[in-house]
Amino acid sequence: MWAGLAATMAVATGLTAWAIRPHPTQAPEPKTAPANWTKYQQVDALMQTALLQQRQMHDSKGAADTYGRLLKLDPHNKVAWYNLGVIAQQDGKTADARAAYEKALKIDPSFTSALFNEAILLKSSDADRAIGLLKRAIAADPKDATAYLHLGQILAEKDRDEEAGEAFRHAVAADPSLHSQVPERFWDSVNPSPTSSQAGSTR
């Protein structure tokens, strides 16, 4: 019912980077009627209104206000907190975005999109924290190519080249289109020599 969130916003940060990740997972439909059906309907109606404001009307302020109303009814709604973070991040309100993502992560510590977006916010200011968040995102979704890509970039900037090379290798293995975004000095890590590949395949 609550499908889709804000469209992704791409920015250039040395590599082509996904600054804000959409989260396509929708809230699960209840298998049985909720105890408070009226409240459930109100929350759902507010979510639909907020998504319309956010995605189609491009009314971020209106959407934020609607999410705020929703959270008064359902303070543990991780999707609403996440979308408030997306809006704040798009508006350049870093502290507000982090606070909203942290609220979502308290509800669901493995919420990969919140982990990813908060990591992107912290890449420049707190690299170690960003690394930890990206590793948590990867643990929740081992095929998360963009998380591996950004992890590799941060590790490379900290001169942790062996770990960076491993991260870039996983990124390209999961999504070969990311190869062009791997720094040239790591190409050997991403593309091992034919001899090494053949040796590795001999058992």
mmCIF file of C-alpha atoms in Angstrom:
data_model
loop_
_atom_site.group_PDB
_atom_site.id
_atom_site.type_symbol
_atom_site.label_atom_id
_atom_site.label_comp_id
_atom_site.label_asym_id
_atom_site.label_seq_id
_atom_site.Cartn_x
_atom_site.Cartn_y
_atom_site.Cartn_z
ATOM 1 C CA MET A 1 0.000 0.000 0.000
ATOM 2 C CA TRP A 2 2.748 2.423 0.892
ATOM 3 C CA ALA A 3 4.817 1.704 -2.189
ATOM 4 C CA GLY A 4 7.604 3.923 -3.362
ATOM 5 C CA LEU A 5 9.380 6.919 -1.927
ATOM 6 C CA ALA A 6 11.117 10.011 -3.226
ATOM 7 C CA ALA A 7 12.985 9.748 -6.490
ATOM 8 C CA THR A 8 16.729 9.396 -6.264
ATOM 9 C CA MET A 9 18.868 12.516 -6.452
ATOM 10 C CA ALA A 10 22.255 12.056 -8.088
ATOM 11 C CA VAL A 11 25.202 14.297 -7.333
ATOM 12 C CA ALA A 12 28.830 14.256 -8.359
ATOM 13 C CA THR A 13 31.320 13.564 -5.584
ATOM 14 C CA GLY A 14 34.377 12.427 -7.475
ATOM 15 C CA LEU A 15 32.492 9.373 -8.635
ATOM 16 C CA THR A 16 28.921 9.237 -9.784
ATOM 17 C CA ALA A 17 27.241 8.847 -6.408
ATOM 18 C CA TRP A 18 23.755 8.184 -5.179
ATOM 19 C CA ALA A 19 23.281 10.827 -2.504
ATOM 20 C CA ILE A 20 19.740 9.833 -1.687
ATOM 21 C CA ARG A 21 18.504 6.324 -2.157
ATOM 22 C CA PRO A 22 14.865 5.557 -2.846
ATOM 23 C CA HIS A 23 13.431 2.743 -0.773
ATOM 24 C CA PRO A 24 10.935 0.673 -2.813
ATOM 25 C CA THR A 25 9.894 -1.643 0.010
ATOM 26 C CA GLN A 26 6.286 -1.070 0.927
ATOM 27 C CA ALA A 27 4.786 -1.448 4.361
ATOM 28 C CA PRO A 28 3.256 -4.914 4.762
ATOM 29 C CA GLU A 29 -0.454 -5.342 4.530
ATOM 30 C CA PRO A 30 -1.929 -6.611 7.795
ATOM 31 C CA LYS A 31 -2.966 -10.259 7.567
ATOM 32 C CA THR A 32 -5.830 -9.579 9.899
ATOM 33 C CA ALA A 33 -7.758 -6.415 10.620
ATOM 34 C CA PRO A 34 -5.747 -4.189 13.001
ATOM 35 C CA ALA A 35 -7.217 -3.732 16.469
ATOM 36 C CA ASN A 36 -7.648 -0.043 15.713
ATOM 37 C CA TRP A 37 -8.844 -0.122 12.118
ATOM 38 C CA THR A 38 -9.749 3.581 12.034
ATOM 39 C CA LYS A 39 -6.253 4.579 13.113
ATOM 40 C CA TYR A 40 -4.744 2.261 10.504
ATOM 41 C CA GLN A 41 -6.850 3.880 7.795
ATOM 42 C CA GLN A 42 -5.853 7.358 8.971
ATOM 43 C CA VAL A 43 -2.162 6.451 8.910
ATOM 44 C CA ASP A 44 -2.495 4.933 5.459
ATOM 45 C CA ALA A 45 -4.343 7.976 4.112
ATOM 46 C CA LEU A 46 -1.678 10.316 5.509
ATOM 47 C CA MET A 47 1.084 8.183 3.976
ATOM 48 C CA GLN A 48 -0.573 8.285 0.563
ATOM 49 C CA THR A 49 -1.055 12.048 0.825
ATOM 50 C CA ALA A 50 2.566 12.608 1.879
ATOM 51 C CA LEU A 51 3.900 10.449 -0.949
ATOM 52 C CA LEU A 52 1.759 12.377 -3.444
ATOM 53 C CA GLN A 53 3.066 15.678 -2.097
ATOM 54 C CA GLN A 54 6.649 14.425 -2.108
ATOM 55 C CA ARG A 55 6.797 12.620 -5.428
ATOM 56 C CA GLN A 56 4.303 14.293 -7.741
ATOM 57 C CA MET A 57 3.624 17.731 -6.317
ATOM 58 C CA HIS A 58 7.254 18.317 -5.257
ATOM 59 C CA ASP A 59 5.911 19.933 -2.103
ATOM 60 C CA SER A 60 8.557 18.889 0.409
ATOM 61 C CA LYS A 61 7.293 21.190 3.147
ATOM 62 C CA GLY A 62 3.748 19.909 2.791
ATOM 63 C CA ALA A 63 4.982 16.323 2.757
ATOM 64 C CA ALA A 64 7.079 16.906 5.889
ATOM 65 C CA ASP A 65 4.063 18.361 7.661
ATOM 66 C CA THR A 66 1.958 15.364 6.651
ATOM 67 C CA TYR A 67 4.611 12.895 7.833
ATOM 68 C CA GLY A 68 4.667 14.796 11.120
ATOM 69 C CA ARG A 69 0.915 14.308 11.509
ATOM 70 C CA LEU A 70 1.300 10.640 10.632
ATOM 71 C CA LEU A 71 4.014 10.146 13.244
ATOM 72 C CA LYS A 72 1.790 11.560 15.964
ATOM 73 C CA LEU A 73 -0.522 8.624 15.242
ATOM 74 C CA ASP A 74 2.195 6.060 14.551
ATOM 75 C CA PRO A 75 5.537 7.169 16.065
ATOM 76 C CA HIS A 76 7.192 3.858 15.131
ATOM 77 C CA ASN A 77 6.579 4.220 11.395
ATOM 78 C CA LYS A 78 10.069 3.756 9.978
ATOM 79 C CA VAL A 79 9.015 4.694 6.431
ATOM 80 C CA ALA A 80 7.739 8.090 7.566
ATOM 81 C CA TRP A 81 10.924 8.777 9.529
ATOM 82 C CA TYR A 82 12.989 7.670 6.541
ATOM 83 C CA ASN A 83 11.120 9.955 4.156
ATOM 84 C CA LEU A 84 11.549 12.884 6.539
ATOM 85 C CA GLY A 85 15.278 12.137 6.352
ATOM 86 C CA VAL A 86 15.174 12.130 2.554
ATOM 87 C CA ILE A 87 13.404 15.500 2.503
ATOM 88 C CA ALA A 88 15.867 17.010 4.980
ATOM 89 C CA GLN A 89 18.822 15.601 3.040
ATOM 90 C CA GLN A 90 17.506 17.066 -0.214
ATOM 91 C CA ASP A 91 17.138 20.422 1.542
ATOM 92 C CA GLY A 92 20.710 20.295 2.849
ATOM 93 C CA LYS A 93 19.601 19.936 6.490
ATOM 94 C CA THR A 94 22.196 17.390 7.491
ATOM 95 C CA ALA A 95 21.479 17.311 11.217
ATOM 96 C CA ASP A 96 17.745 16.894 10.672
ATOM 97 C CA ALA A 97 18.346 14.170 8.087
ATOM 98 C CA ARG A 98 20.629 12.229 10.422
ATOM 99 C CA ALA A 99 18.157 12.525 13.287
ATOM 100 C CA ALA A 100 15.353 11.159 11.108
ATOM 101 C CA TYR A 101 17.472 8.284 9.786
ATOM 102 C CA GLU A 102 18.510 7.417 13.336
ATOM 103 C CA LYS A 103 14.839 7.281 14.337
ATOM 104 C CA ALA A 104 14.179 4.873 11.462
ATOM 105 C CA LEU A 105 17.201 2.770 12.458
ATOM 106 C CA LYS A 106 16.083 2.519 16.069
ATOM 107 C CA ILE A 107 12.905 0.948 14.740
ATOM 108 C CA ASP A 108 14.711 -1.259 12.202
ATOM 109 C CA PRO A 109 18.516 -1.472 12.679
ATOM 110 C CA SER A 110 18.911 -3.282 9.341
ATOM 111 C CA PHE A 111 17.013 -0.662 7.294
ATOM 112 C CA THR A 112 19.516 -0.611 4.443
ATOM 113 C CA SER A 113 18.404 2.610 2.766
ATOM 114 C CA ALA A 114 18.626 4.570 6.034
ATOM 115 C CA LEU A 115 22.051 3.066 6.728
ATOM 116 C CA PHE A 116 23.226 3.988 3.238
ATOM 117 C CA ASN A 117 21.890 7.542 3.242
ATOM 118 C CA GLU A 118 23.305 8.347 6.669
ATOM 119 C CA ALA A 119 26.673 6.963 5.568
ATOM 120 C CA ILE A 120 26.661 9.269 2.547
ATOM 121 C CA LEU A 121 25.969 12.224 4.834
ATOM 122 C CA LEU A 122 29.000 11.302 6.947
ATOM 123 C CA LYS A 123 31.506 10.409 4.223
ATOM 124 C CA SER A 124 33.407 13.670 4.570
ATOM 125 C CA SER A 125 32.868 14.513 8.236
ATOM 126 C CA ASP A 126 33.071 11.108 9.969
ATOM 127 C CA ALA A 127 34.573 8.486 7.681
ATOM 128 C CA ASP A 128 34.852 5.819 10.369
ATOM 129 C CA ARG A 129 31.162 6.122 11.231
ATOM 130 C CA ALA A 130 30.289 6.018 7.518
ATOM 131 C CA ILE A 131 32.339 2.843 7.091
ATOM 132 C CA GLY A 132 30.481 1.217 9.958
ATOM 133 C CA LEU A 133 27.096 2.153 8.528
ATOM 134 C CA LEU A 134 27.989 0.852 5.067
ATOM 135 C CA LYS A 135 29.236 -2.416 6.536
ATOM 136 C CA ARG A 136 25.914 -2.792 8.353
ATOM 137 C CA ALA A 137 24.076 -2.120 5.074
ATOM 138 C CA ILE A 138 26.177 -4.764 3.321
ATOM 139 C CA ALA A 139 25.575 -7.258 6.132
ATOM 140 C CA ALA A 140 21.833 -6.742 5.639
ATOM 141 C CA ASP A 141 22.125 -6.939 1.844
ATOM 142 C CA PRO A 142 25.353 -8.632 0.653
ATOM 143 C CA LYS A 143 24.532 -7.770 -2.983
ATOM 144 C CA ASP A 144 24.342 -4.011 -2.347
ATOM 145 C CA ALA A 145 26.709 -2.886 -5.098
ATOM 146 C CA THR A 146 26.529 0.856 -4.422
ATOM 147 C CA ALA A 147 27.231 0.342 -0.718
ATOM 148 C CA TYR A 148 30.352 -1.606 -1.661
ATOM 149 C CA LEU A 149 31.338 1.135 -4.114
ATOM 150 C CA HIS A 150 31.107 3.906 -1.524
ATOM 151 C CA LEU A 151 32.804 1.737 1.079
ATOM 152 C CA GLY A 152 35.681 1.238 -1.332
ATOM 153 C CA GLN A 153 35.945 4.952 -1.978
ATOM 154 C CA ILE A 154 36.113 5.830 1.717
ATOM 155 C CA LEU A 155 38.650 3.094 2.434
ATOM 156 C CA ALA A 156 40.786 4.250 -0.493
ATOM 157 C CA GLU A 157 40.792 7.808 0.850
ATOM 158 C CA LYS A 158 42.054 6.419 4.174
ATOM 159 C CA ASP A 159 44.833 4.514 2.328
ATOM 160 C CA ARG A 160 43.356 1.164 3.320
ATOM 161 C CA ASP A 161 43.961 -0.079 -0.197
ATOM 162 C CA GLU A 162 43.663 -3.817 0.396
ATOM 163 C CA GLU A 163 40.220 -3.432 1.963
ATOM 164 C CA ALA A 164 39.236 -0.889 -0.681
ATOM 165 C CA GLY A 165 40.203 -3.250 -3.480
ATOM 166 C CA GLU A 166 38.085 -5.995 -1.944
ATOM 167 C CA ALA A 167 35.109 -3.641 -1.669
ATOM 168 C CA PHE A 168 35.464 -2.508 -5.281
ATOM 169 C CA ARG A 169 35.705 -6.134 -6.406
ATOM 170 C CA HIS A 170 32.417 -6.952 -4.680
ATOM 171 C CA ALA A 171 30.794 -3.822 -6.150
ATOM 172 C CA VAL A 172 31.670 -4.753 -9.719
ATOM 173 C CA ALA A 173 30.812 -8.416 -9.200
ATOM 174 C CA ALA A 174 27.326 -7.351 -8.071
ATOM 175 C CA ASP A 175 26.922 -4.667 -10.769
ATOM 176 C CA PRO A 176 29.437 -4.688 -13.661
ATOM 177 C CA SER A 177 28.214 -1.252 -14.821
ATOM 178 C CA LEU A 178 30.036 0.258 -11.823
ATOM 179 C CA HIS A 179 33.436 -0.740 -13.234
ATOM 180 C CA SER A 180 34.013 2.690 -14.791
ATOM 181 C CA GLN A 181 33.639 4.296 -11.364
ATOM 182 C CA VAL A 182 36.422 2.275 -9.761
ATOM 183 C CA PRO A 183 39.677 4.278 -9.478
ATOM 184 C CA GLU A 184 42.236 3.091 -12.007
ATOM 185 C CA ARG A 185 44.727 1.984 -9.383
ATOM 186 C CA PHE A 186 42.248 -0.659 -8.221
ATOM 187 C CA TRP A 187 41.544 -2.165 -11.609
ATOM 188 C CA ASP A 188 43.861 -5.115 -10.897
ATOM 189 C CA SER A 189 41.801 -5.890 -7.814
ATOM 190 C CA VAL A 190 38.588 -5.759 -9.809
ATOM 191 C CA ASN A 191 39.977 -7.668 -12.800
ATOM 192 C CA PRO A 192 42.483 -10.279 -11.634
ATOM 193 C CA SER A 193 44.940 -11.481 -14.244
ATOM 194 C CA PRO A 194 43.901 -14.490 -16.373
ATOM 195 C CA THR A 195 46.719 -16.518 -14.804
ATOM 196 C CA SER A 196 45.400 -15.820 -11.304
ATOM 197 C CA SER A 197 41.868 -16.658 -12.354
ATOM 198 C CA GLN A 198 42.952 -19.934 -13.896
ATOM 199 C CA ALA A 199 44.998 -20.814 -10.835
ATOM 200 C CA GLY A 200 42.052 -20.072 -8.596
ATOM 201 C CA SER A 201 39.789 -22.346 -10.631
ATOM 202 C CA THR A 202 42.133 -25.367 -10.358
ATOM 203 C CA ARG A 203 41.157 -27.712 -7.584
#
